[in-house]
JSON list of N, CA and C in Angstrom, two decimals:
[
{"chain": "M", "resi": 1, "resn": "MET", "atom": "N", "xyz": [108.97, 62.96, 51.19]},
{"chain": "M", "resi": 1, "resn": "MET", "atom": "CA", "xyz": [108.31, 63.88, 52.10]},
{"chain": "M", "resi": 1, "resn": "MET", "atom": "C", "xyz": [108.24, 63.65, 53.50]},
{"chain": "M", "resi": 2, "resn": "PRO", "atom": "N", "xyz": [108.75, 62.83, 54.17]},
{"chain": "M", "resi": 2, "resn": "PRO", "atom": "CA", "xyz": [108.75, 62.34, 55.31]},
{"chain": "M", "resi": 2, "resn": "PRO", "atom": "C", "xyz": [109.91, 63.50, 55.96]},
{"chain": "M", "resi": 3, "resn": "GLU", "atom": "N", "xyz": [111.08, 63.34, 55.53]},
{"chain": "M", "resi": 3, "resn": "GLU", "atom": "CA", "xyz": [112.18, 64.19, 55.90]},
{"chain": "M", "resi": 3, "resn": "GLU", "atom": "C", "xyz": [111.69, 65.49, 55.66]},
{"chain": "M", "resi": 4, "resn": "ARG", "atom": "N", "xyz": [110.74, 66.16, 54.96]},
{"chain": "M", "resi": 4, "resn": "ARG", "atom": "CA", "xyz": [110.28, 67.16, 55.43]},
{"chain": "M", "resi": 4, "resn": "ARG", "atom": "C", "xyz": [109.41, 67.98, 55.90]},
{"chain": "M", "resi": 5, "resn": "LYS", "atom": "N", "xyz": [108.68, 66.39, 56.59]},
{"chain": "M", "resi": 5, "resn": "LYS", "atom": "CA", "xyz": [107.85, 66.71, 57.99]},
{"chain": "M", "resi": 5, "resn": "LYS", "atom": "C", "xyz": [108.89, 66.71, 59.19]},
{"chain": "M", "resi": 6, "resn": "ASN", "atom": "N", "xyz": [109.41, 65.85, 59.32]},
{"chain": "M", "resi": 6, "resn": "ASN", "atom": "CA", "xyz": [110.51, 66.18, 60.34]},
{"chain": "M", "resi": 6, "resn": "ASN", "atom": "C", "xyz": [111.45, 67.50, 60.28]},
{"chain": "M", "resi": 7, "resn": "GLU", "atom": "N", "xyz": [111.54, 68.20, 59.33]},
{"chain": "M", "resi": 7, "resn": "GLU", "atom": "CA", "xyz": [112.44, 69.44, 59.65]},
{"chain": "M", "resi": 7, "resn": "GLU", "atom": "C", "xyz": [111.11, 70.24, 59.79]},
{"chain": "M", "resi": 8, "resn": "LYS", "atom": "N", "xyz": [110.08, 70.30, 59.61]},
{"chain": "M", "resi": 8, "resn": "LYS", "atom": "CA", "xyz": [108.77, 71.35, 59.96]},
{"chain": "M", "resi": 8, "resn": "LYS", "atom": "C", "xyz": [108.62, 70.96, 61.61]},
{"chain": "M", "resi": 9, "resn": "LEU", "atom": "N", "xyz": [108.59, 69.44, 61.67]},
{"chain": "M", "resi": 9, "resn": "LEU", "atom": "CA", "xyz": [108.57, 69.24, 63.21]},
{"chain": "M", "resi": 9, "resn": "LEU", "atom": "C", "xyz": [109.56, 70.11, 64.41]},
{"chain": "M", "resi": 10, "resn": "GLU", "atom": "N", "xyz": [110.89, 69.43, 63.59]},
{"chain": "M", "resi": 10, "resn": "GLU", "atom": "CA", "xyz": [112.09, 70.35, 64.34]},
{"chain": "M", "resi": 10, "resn": "GLU", "atom": "C", "xyz": [112.10, 71.60, 64.58]},
{"chain": "M", "resi": 11, "resn": "GLU", "atom": "N", "xyz": [111.76, 72.33, 63.64]},
{"chain": "M", "resi": 11, "resn": "GLU", "atom": "CA", "xyz": [111.62, 74.00, 63.38]},
{"chain": "M", "resi": 11, "resn": "GLU", "atom": "C", "xyz": [110.24, 74.50, 64.39]},
{"chain": "M", "resi": 12, "resn": "ILE", "atom": "N", "xyz": [109.59, 73.60, 64.54]},
{"chain": "M", "resi": 12, "resn": "ILE", "atom": "CA", "xyz": [108.13, 74.04, 65.70]},
{"chain": "M", "resi": 12, "resn": "ILE", "atom": "C", "xyz": [108.77, 73.85, 66.78]},
{"chain": "M", "resi": 13, "resn": "LEU", "atom": "N", "xyz": [109.32, 72.70, 67.47]},
{"chain": "M", "resi": 13, "resn": "LEU", "atom": "CA", "xyz": [109.94, 72.23, 68.69]},
{"chain": "M", "resi": 13, "resn": "LEU", "atom": "C", "xyz": [110.99, 73.53, 68.74]},
{"chain": "M", "resi": 14, "resn": "ASN", "atom": "N", "xyz": [111.34, 73.62, 67.88]},
{"chain": "M", "resi": 14, "resn": "ASN", "atom": "CA", "xyz": [112.48, 74.64, 68.78]},
{"chain": "M", "resi": 14, "resn": "ASN", "atom": "C", "xyz": [112.12, 76.05, 68.59]},
{"chain": "M", "resi": 15, "resn": "GLU", "atom": "N", "xyz": [111.16, 76.45, 67.81]},
{"chain": "M", "resi": 15, "resn": "GLU", "atom": "CA", "xyz": [110.71, 77.77, 68.00]},
{"chain": "M", "resi": 15, "resn": "GLU", "atom": "C", "xyz": [109.58, 77.60, 69.82]},
{"chain": "M", "resi": 16, "resn": "LEU", "atom": "N", "xyz": [109.18, 76.35, 69.69]},
{"chain": "M", "resi": 16, "resn": "LEU", "atom": "CA", "xyz": [108.43, 76.11, 71.21]},
{"chain": "M", "resi": 16, "resn": "LEU", "atom": "C", "xyz": [109.53, 76.11, 72.37]},
{"chain": "M", "resi": 17, "resn": "LYS", "atom": "N", "xyz": [110.53, 75.72, 72.04]},
{"chain": "M", "resi": 17, "resn": "LYS", "atom": "CA", "xyz": [111.49, 75.83, 73.42]},
{"chain": "M", "resi": 17, "resn": "LYS", "atom": "C", "xyz": [111.43, 77.21, 73.77]},
{"chain": "M", "resi": 18, "resn": "ASN", "atom": "N", "xyz": [111.86, 77.93, 72.75]},
{"chain": "M", "resi": 18, "resn": "ASN", "atom": "CA", "xyz": [112.32, 79.59, 72.87]},
{"chain": "M", "resi": 18, "resn": "ASN", "atom": "C", "xyz": [111.47, 80.54, 72.87]},
{"chain": "M", "resi": 19, "resn": "LYS", "atom": "N", "xyz": [110.14, 80.05, 72.49]},
{"chain": "M", "resi": 19, "resn": "LYS", "atom": "CA", "xyz": [109.00, 81.09, 72.36]},
{"chain": "M", "resi": 19, "resn": "LYS", "atom": "C", "xyz": [108.81, 82.12, 73.81]},
{"chain": "M", "resi": 20, "resn": "GLU", "atom": "N", "xyz": [108.11, 83.10, 73.26]},
{"chain": "M", "resi": 20, "resn": "GLU", "atom": "CA", "xyz": [108.15, 84.36, 74.70]},
{"chain": "M", "resi": 20, "resn": "GLU", "atom": "C", "xyz": [107.26, 83.62, 75.35]},
{"chain": "M", "resi": 21, "resn": "LYS", "atom": "N", "xyz": [107.54, 83.97, 76.67]},
{"chain": "M", "resi": 21, "resn": "LYS", "atom": "CA", "xyz": [106.13, 83.85, 77.75]},
{"chain": "M", "resi": 21, "resn": "LYS", "atom": "C", "xyz": [104.96, 84.19, 77.72]},
{"chain": "M", "resi": 22, "resn": "GLY", "atom": "N", "xyz": [104.53, 85.16, 76.50]},
{"chain": "M", "resi": 22, "resn": "GLY", "atom": "CA", "xyz": [103.12, 85.88, 76.20]},
{"chain": "M", "resi": 22, "resn": "GLY", "atom": "C", "xyz": [102.22, 84.65, 76.27]},
{"chain": "M", "resi": 23, "resn": "GLN", "atom": "N", "xyz": [102.64, 83.84, 75.21]},
{"chain": "M", "resi": 23, "resn": "GLN", "atom": "CA", "xyz": [101.59, 82.81, 74.37]},
{"chain": "M", "resi": 23, "resn": "GLN", "atom": "C", "xyz": [101.71, 81.56, 74.93]},
{"chain": "M", "resi": 24, "resn": "SER", "atom": "N", "xyz": [100.47, 80.88, 75.37]},
{"chain": "M", "resi": 24, "resn": "SER", "atom": "CA", "xyz": [100.43, 79.63, 75.54]},
{"chain": "M", "resi": 24, "resn": "SER", "atom": "C", "xyz": [100.98, 78.53, 74.51]},
{"chain": "M", "resi": 25, "resn": "ALA", "atom": "N", "xyz": [101.36, 77.24, 75.37]},
{"chain": "M", "resi": 25, "resn": "ALA", "atom": "CA", "xyz": [101.86, 76.27, 74.21]},
{"chain": "M", "resi": 25, "resn": "ALA", "atom": "C", "xyz": [101.10, 75.80, 73.16]},
{"chain": "M", "resi": 26, "resn": "GLU", "atom": "N", "xyz": [99.68, 75.90, 73.78]},
{"chain": "M", "resi": 26, "resn": "GLU", "atom": "CA", "xyz": [98.63, 75.39, 73.05]},
{"chain": "M", "resi": 26, "resn": "GLU", "atom": "C", "xyz": [98.33, 76.50, 72.15]},
{"chain": "M", "resi": 27, "resn": "ASP", "atom": "N", "xyz": [98.07, 77.61, 72.11]},
{"chain": "M", "resi": 27, "resn": "ASP", "atom": "CA", "xyz": [97.87, 78.58, 71.50]},
{"chain": "M", "resi": 27, "resn": "ASP", "atom": "C", "xyz": [98.87, 78.86, 70.14]},
{"chain": "M", "resi": 28, "resn": "PHE", "atom": "N", "xyz": [100.22, 78.89, 70.41]},
{"chain": "M", "resi": 28, "resn": "PHE", "atom": "CA", "xyz": [101.53, 78.77, 69.97]},
{"chain": "M", "resi": 28, "resn": "PHE", "atom": "C", "xyz": [101.24, 77.43, 68.78]},
{"chain": "M", "resi": 29, "resn": "LEU", "atom": "N", "xyz": [101.09, 76.10, 69.46]},
{"chain": "M", "resi": 29, "resn": "LEU", "atom": "CA", "xyz": [101.15, 75.11, 68.54]},
{"chain": "M", "resi": 29, "resn": "LEU", "atom": "C", "xyz": [100.13, 75.37, 67.48]},
{"chain": "M", "resi": 30, "resn": "LEU", "atom": "N", "xyz": [98.47, 75.73, 68.05]},
{"chain": "M", "resi": 30, "resn": "LEU", "atom": "CA", "xyz": [97.54, 76.03, 66.91]},
{"chain": "M", "resi": 30, "resn": "LEU", "atom": "C", "xyz": [97.85, 76.88, 65.79]},
{"chain": "M", "resi": 31, "resn": "SER", "atom": "N", "xyz": [98.54, 78.10, 66.40]},
{"chain": "M", "resi": 31, "resn": "SER", "atom": "CA", "xyz": [99.10, 79.20, 65.28]},
{"chain": "M", "resi": 31, "resn": "SER", "atom": "C", "xyz": [99.88, 78.69, 64.09]},
{"chain": "M", "resi": 32, "resn": "LYS", "atom": "N", "xyz": [100.94, 77.66, 64.48]},
{"chain": "M", "resi": 32, "resn": "LYS", "atom": "CA", "xyz": [101.89, 76.71, 63.43]},
{"chain": "M", "resi": 32, "resn": "LYS", "atom": "C", "xyz": [101.16, 75.80, 62.35]},
{"chain": "M", "resi": 33, "resn": "LEU", "atom": "N", "xyz": [99.91, 75.40, 62.68]},
{"chain": "M", "resi": 33, "resn": "LEU", "atom": "CA", "xyz": [99.11, 74.26, 61.86]},
{"chain": "M", "resi": 33, "resn": "LEU", "atom": "C", "xyz": [98.00, 74.78, 60.84]},
{"chain": "M", "resi": 34, "resn": "SER", "atom": "N", "xyz": [98.20, 73.92, 60.17]},
{"chain": "M", "resi": 34, "resn": "SER", "atom": "CA", "xyz": [96.75, 74.25, 59.26]},
{"chain": "M", "resi": 34, "resn": "SER", "atom": "C", "xyz": [95.96, 73.97, 59.91]},
{"chain": "M", "resi": 35, "resn": "ASP", "atom": "N", "xyz": [94.61, 74.66, 59.18]},
{"chain": "M", "resi": 35, "resn": "ASP", "atom": "CA", "xyz": [92.84, 74.84, 59.88]},
{"chain": "M", "resi": 35, "resn": "ASP", "atom": "C", "xyz": [92.72, 72.97, 60.00]},
{"chain": "M", "resi": 36, "resn": "GLU", "atom": "N", "xyz": [93.00, 72.33, 59.33]},
{"chain": "M", "resi": 36, "resn": "GLU", "atom": "CA", "xyz": [92.35, 70.85, 59.57]},
{"chain": "M", "resi": 36, "resn": "GLU", "atom": "C", "xyz": [93.28, 70.21, 60.69]},
{"chain": "M", "resi": 37, "resn": "GLN", "atom": "N", "xyz": [94.56, 70.62, 60.81]},
{"chain": "M", "resi": 37, "resn": "GLN", "atom": "CA", "xyz": [95.53, 70.03, 61.93]},
{"chain": "M", "resi": 37, "resn": "GLN", "atom": "C", "xyz": [94.96, 70.73, 62.88]},
{"chain": "M", "resi": 38, "resn": "SER", "atom": "N", "xyz": [94.61, 71.80, 63.11]},
{"chain": "M", "resi": 38, "resn": "SER", "atom": "CA", "xyz": [94.22, 72.55, 64.46]},
{"chain": "M", "resi": 38, "resn": "SER", "atom": "C", "xyz": [93.09, 72.04, 65.00]},
{"chain": "M", "resi": 39, "resn": "GLU", "atom": "N", "xyz": [91.87, 71.74, 63.97]},
{"chain": "M", "resi": 39, "resn": "GLU", "atom": "CA", "xyz": [90.60, 71.02, 64.06]},
{"chain": "M", "resi": 39, "resn": "GLU", "atom": "C", "xyz": [90.88, 69.45, 64.70]},
{"chain": "M", "resi": 40, "resn": "LYS", "atom": "N", "xyz": [91.88, 68.77, 64.35]},
{"chain": "M", "resi": 40, "resn": "LYS", "atom": "CA", "xyz": [92.25, 67.42, 64.87]},
{"chain": "M", "resi": 40, "resn": "LYS", "atom": "C", "xyz": [92.84, 67.76, 66.23]},
{"chain": "M", "resi": 41, "resn": "LEU", "atom": "N", "xyz": [93.69, 68.90, 66.39]},
{"chain": "M", "resi": 41, "resn": "LEU", "atom": "CA", "xyz": [94.53, 68.95, 67.65]},
{"chain": "M", "resi": 41, "resn": "LEU", "atom": "C", "xyz": [93.36, 68.98, 68.64]},
{"chain": "M", "resi": 42, "resn": "LYS", "atom": "N", "xyz": [92.53, 70.43, 68.46]},
{"chain": "M", "resi": 42, "resn": "LYS", "atom": "CA", "xyz": [91.43, 70.65, 69.38]},
{"chain": "M", "resi": 42, "resn": "LYS", "atom": "C", "xyz": [90.77, 69.03, 69.85]},
{"chain": "M", "resi": 43, "resn": "SER", "atom": "N", "xyz": [90.29, 68.43, 68.66]},
{"chain": "M", "resi": 43, "resn": "SER", "atom": "CA", "xyz": [89.76, 67.40, 69.05]},
{"chain": "M", "resi": 43, "resn": "SER", "atom": "C", "xyz": [90.17, 66.40, 70.04]},
{"chain": "M", "resi": 44, "resn": "ILE", "atom": "N", "xyz": [91.46, 66.23, 69.75]},
{"chain": "M", "resi": 44, "resn": "ILE", "atom": "CA", "xyz": [92.00, 65.33, 70.48]},
{"chain": "M", "resi": 44, "resn": "ILE", "atom": "C", "xyz": [92.30, 65.63, 71.87]},
{"chain": "M", "resi": 45, "resn": "ILE", "atom": "N", "xyz": [92.49, 67.28, 72.21]},
{"chain": "M", "resi": 45, "resn": "ILE", "atom": "CA", "xyz": [92.93, 67.52, 73.42]},
{"chain": "M", "resi": 45, "resn": "ILE", "atom": "C", "xyz": [91.64, 68.07, 74.55]},
{"chain": "M", "resi": 46, "resn": "SER", "atom": "N", "xyz": [90.59, 67.77, 73.61]},
{"chain": "M", "resi": 46, "resn": "SER", "atom": "CA", "xyz": [89.56, 68.33, 74.55]},
{"chain": "M", "resi": 46, "resn": "SER", "atom": "C", "xyz": [88.81, 66.82, 75.04]},
{"chain": "M", "resi": 47, "resn": "ASN", "atom": "N", "xyz": [89.49, 65.84, 74.84]},
{"chain": "M", "resi": 47, "resn": "ASN", "atom": "CA", "xyz": [88.93, 64.23, 74.97]},
{"chain": "M", "resi": 47, "resn": "ASN", "atom": "C", "xyz": [90.14, 63.65, 76.19]},
{"chain": "M", "resi": 48, "resn": "ASP", "atom": "N", "xyz": [89.64, 63.39, 77.38]},
{"chain": "M", "resi": 48, "resn": "ASP", "atom": "CA", "xyz": [90.62, 62.67, 78.44]},
{"chain": "M", "resi": 48, "resn": "ASP", "atom": "C", "xyz": [91.69, 61.61, 77.40]},
{"chain": "M", "resi": 49, "resn": "GLU", "atom": "N", "xyz": [90.76, 60.61, 77.19]},
{"chain": "M", "resi": 49, "resn": "GLU", "atom": "CA", "xyz": [90.94, 59.61, 76.56]},
{"chain": "M", "resi": 49, "resn": "GLU", "atom": "C", "xyz": [92.05, 59.75, 75.63]},
{"chain": "M", "resi": 50, "resn": "SER", "atom": "N", "xyz": [91.69, 60.25, 74.81]},
{"chain": "M", "resi": 50, "resn": "SER", "atom": "CA", "xyz": [92.65, 60.63, 73.88]},
{"chain": "M", "resi": 50, "resn": "SER", "atom": "C", "xyz": [93.65, 61.31, 73.94]},
{"chain": "M", "resi": 51, "resn": "VAL", "atom": "N", "xyz": [93.84, 62.14, 74.99]},
{"chain": "M", "resi": 51, "resn": "VAL", "atom": "CA", "xyz": [95.12, 62.87, 75.42]},
{"chain": "M", "resi": 51, "resn": "VAL", "atom": "C", "xyz": [96.14, 61.80, 76.12]},
{"chain": "M", "resi": 52, "resn": "LYS", "atom": "N", "xyz": [95.40, 60.61, 76.61]},
{"chain": "M", "resi": 52, "resn": "LYS", "atom": "CA", "xyz": [96.39, 59.64, 77.17]},
{"chain": "M", "resi": 52, "resn": "LYS", "atom": "C", "xyz": [96.88, 58.72, 76.04]},
{"chain": "M", "resi": 53, "resn": "ASN", "atom": "N", "xyz": [96.11, 58.40, 75.07]},
{"chain": "M", "resi": 53, "resn": "ASN", "atom": "CA", "xyz": [96.34, 57.44, 73.82]},
{"chain": "M", "resi": 53, "resn": "ASN", "atom": "C", "xyz": [97.24, 58.49, 72.91]},
{"chain": "M", "resi": 54, "resn": "PHE", "atom": "N", "xyz": [97.09, 59.68, 72.95]},
{"chain": "M", "resi": 54, "resn": "PHE", "atom": "CA", "xyz": [98.09, 60.37, 72.22]},
{"chain": "M", "resi": 54, "resn": "PHE", "atom": "C", "xyz": [99.74, 60.41, 72.79]},
{"chain": "M", "resi": 55, "resn": "LEU", "atom": "N", "xyz": [99.69, 60.93, 74.29]},
{"chain": "M", "resi": 55, "resn": "LEU", "atom": "CA", "xyz": [100.57, 60.94, 75.05]},
{"chain": "M", "resi": 55, "resn": "LEU", "atom": "C", "xyz": [101.62, 59.63, 75.30]},
{"chain": "M", "resi": 56, "resn": "SER", "atom": "N", "xyz": [100.90, 58.51, 74.98]},
{"chain": "M", "resi": 56, "resn": "SER", "atom": "CA", "xyz": [101.72, 57.18, 75.06]},
{"chain": "M", "resi": 56, "resn": "SER", "atom": "C", "xyz": [102.08, 57.03, 73.63]},
{"chain": "M", "resi": 57, "resn": "SER", "atom": "N", "xyz": [101.94, 57.18, 72.61]},
{"chain": "M", "resi": 57, "resn": "SER", "atom": "CA", "xyz": [102.33, 56.83, 71.54]},
{"chain": "M", "resi": 57, "resn": "SER", "atom": "C", "xyz": [103.74, 57.46, 71.47]},
{"chain": "M", "resi": 58, "resn": "GLU", "atom": "N", "xyz": [104.25, 56.58, 70.49]},
{"chain": "M", "resi": 58, "resn": "GLU", "atom": "CA", "xyz": [106.08, 56.65, 70.27]},
{"chain": "M", "resi": 58, "resn": "GLU", "atom": "C", "xyz": [106.32, 58.07, 69.82]},
{"chain": "M", "resi": 59, "resn": "GLN", "atom": "N", "xyz": [105.42, 58.48, 68.94]},
{"chain": "M", "resi": 59, "resn": "GLN", "atom": "CA", "xyz": [105.88, 59.73, 68.51]},
{"chain": "M", "resi": 59, "resn": "GLN", "atom": "C", "xyz": [105.53, 60.85, 69.36]},
{"chain": "M", "resi": 60, "resn": "ALA", "atom": "N", "xyz": [104.52, 61.00, 70.52]},
{"chain": "M", "resi": 60, "resn": "ALA", "atom": "CA", "xyz": [104.86, 61.92, 71.18]},
{"chain": "M", "resi": 60, "resn": "ALA", "atom": "C", "xyz": [105.47, 62.07, 72.21]},
{"chain": "M", "resi": 61, "resn": "GLN", "atom": "N", "xyz": [106.12, 60.75, 72.65]},
{"chain": "M", "resi": 61, "resn": "GLN", "atom": "CA", "xyz": [107.24, 60.34, 73.63]},
{"chain": "M", "resi": 61, "resn": "GLN", "atom": "C", "xyz": [108.38, 61.20, 73.33]},
{"chain": "M", "resi": 62, "resn": "LYS", "atom": "N", "xyz": [108.64, 60.85, 71.74]},
{"chain": "M", "resi": 62, "resn": "LYS", "atom": "CA", "xyz": [109.61, 61.49, 71.27]},
{"chain": "M", "resi": 62, "resn": "LYS", "atom": "C", "xyz": [109.81, 63.07, 71.16]},
{"chain": "M", "resi": 63, "resn": "ILE", "atom": "N", "xyz": [108.63, 63.33, 71.17]},
{"chain": "M", "resi": 63, "resn": "ILE", "atom": "CA", "xyz": [108.85, 65.25, 70.94]},
{"chain": "M", "resi": 63, "resn": "ILE", "atom": "C", "xyz": [108.71, 65.65, 72.85]},
{"chain": "M", "resi": 64, "resn": "ILE", "atom": "N", "xyz": [108.45, 65.07, 73.30]},
{"chain": "M", "resi": 64, "resn": "ILE", "atom": "CA", "xyz": [108.60, 65.25, 74.93]},
{"chain": "M", "resi": 64, "resn": "ILE", "atom": "C", "xyz": [109.59, 65.10, 75.20]},
{"chain": "M", "resi": 65, "resn": "ARG", "atom": "N", "xyz": [110.76, 64.01, 74.96]},
{"chain": "M", "resi": 65, "resn": "ARG", "atom": "CA", "xyz": [111.93, 63.99, 75.48]},
{"chain": "M", "resi": 65, "resn": "ARG", "atom": "C", "xyz": [112.74, 65.03, 74.82]},
{"chain": "M", "resi": 66, "resn": "GLN", "atom": "N", "xyz": [112.22, 65.63, 73.21]},
{"chain": "M", "resi": 66, "resn": "GLN", "atom": "CA", "xyz": [112.88, 66.75, 72.67]},
{"chain": "M", "resi": 66, "resn": "GLN", "atom": "C", "xyz": [112.98, 67.97, 73.35]},
{"chain": "M", "resi": 67, "resn": "LEU", "atom": "N", "xyz": [111.94, 67.92, 73.79]},
{"chain": "M", "resi": 67, "resn": "LEU", "atom": "CA", "xyz": [111.32, 69.46, 74.31]},
{"chain": "M", "resi": 67, "resn": "LEU", "atom": "C", "xyz": [111.73, 69.53, 75.86]},
{"chain": "M", "resi": 68, "resn": "THR", "atom": "N", "xyz": [111.97, 68.54, 76.50]},
{"chain": "M", "resi": 68, "resn": "THR", "atom": "CA", "xyz": [112.41, 68.35, 77.62]},
{"chain": "M", "resi": 68, "resn": "THR", "atom": "C", "xyz": [114.05, 68.23, 77.67]},
{"chain": "M", "resi": 69, "resn": "GLY", "atom": "N", "xyz": [114.92, 67.57, 76.70]},
{"chain": "M", "resi": 69, "resn": "GLY", "atom": "CA", "xyz": [116.02, 67.64, 76.54]},
{"chain": "M", "resi": 69, "resn": "GLY", "atom": "C", "xyz": [116.64, 66.26, 77.16]},
{"chain": "M", "resi": 70, "resn": "LYS", "atom": "N", "xyz": [115.47, 65.44, 77.35]},
{"chain": "M", "resi": 70, "resn": "LYS", "atom": "CA", "xyz": [116.10, 63.89, 78.36]},
{"chain": "M", "resi": 70, "resn": "LYS", "atom": "C", "xyz": [115.94, 62.98, 77.28]},
{"chain": "M", "resi": 71, "resn": "GLY", "atom": "N", "xyz": [116.74, 63.11, 76.05]},
{"chain": "M", "resi": 71, "resn": "GLY", "atom": "CA", "xyz": [117.10, 61.88, 75.04]},
{"chain": "M", "resi": 71, "resn": "GLY", "atom": "C", "xyz": [117.56, 62.84, 73.77]}
]
């Protein structure tokens, strides 16, 4: 199952990198998540401390490196 999650994450990251300019990254990500995942993401991004904690996590750093091509 973790392999499937990684495949889905890779798919979303590739789409995000290549998405059209008309849609914000937030809207794009929310459209790709389940309702439960969307609500969880919204609760995280609405709280500055949660955002800092999330962005400093190893998983978030990996995603950032993949999106920026620095790693």
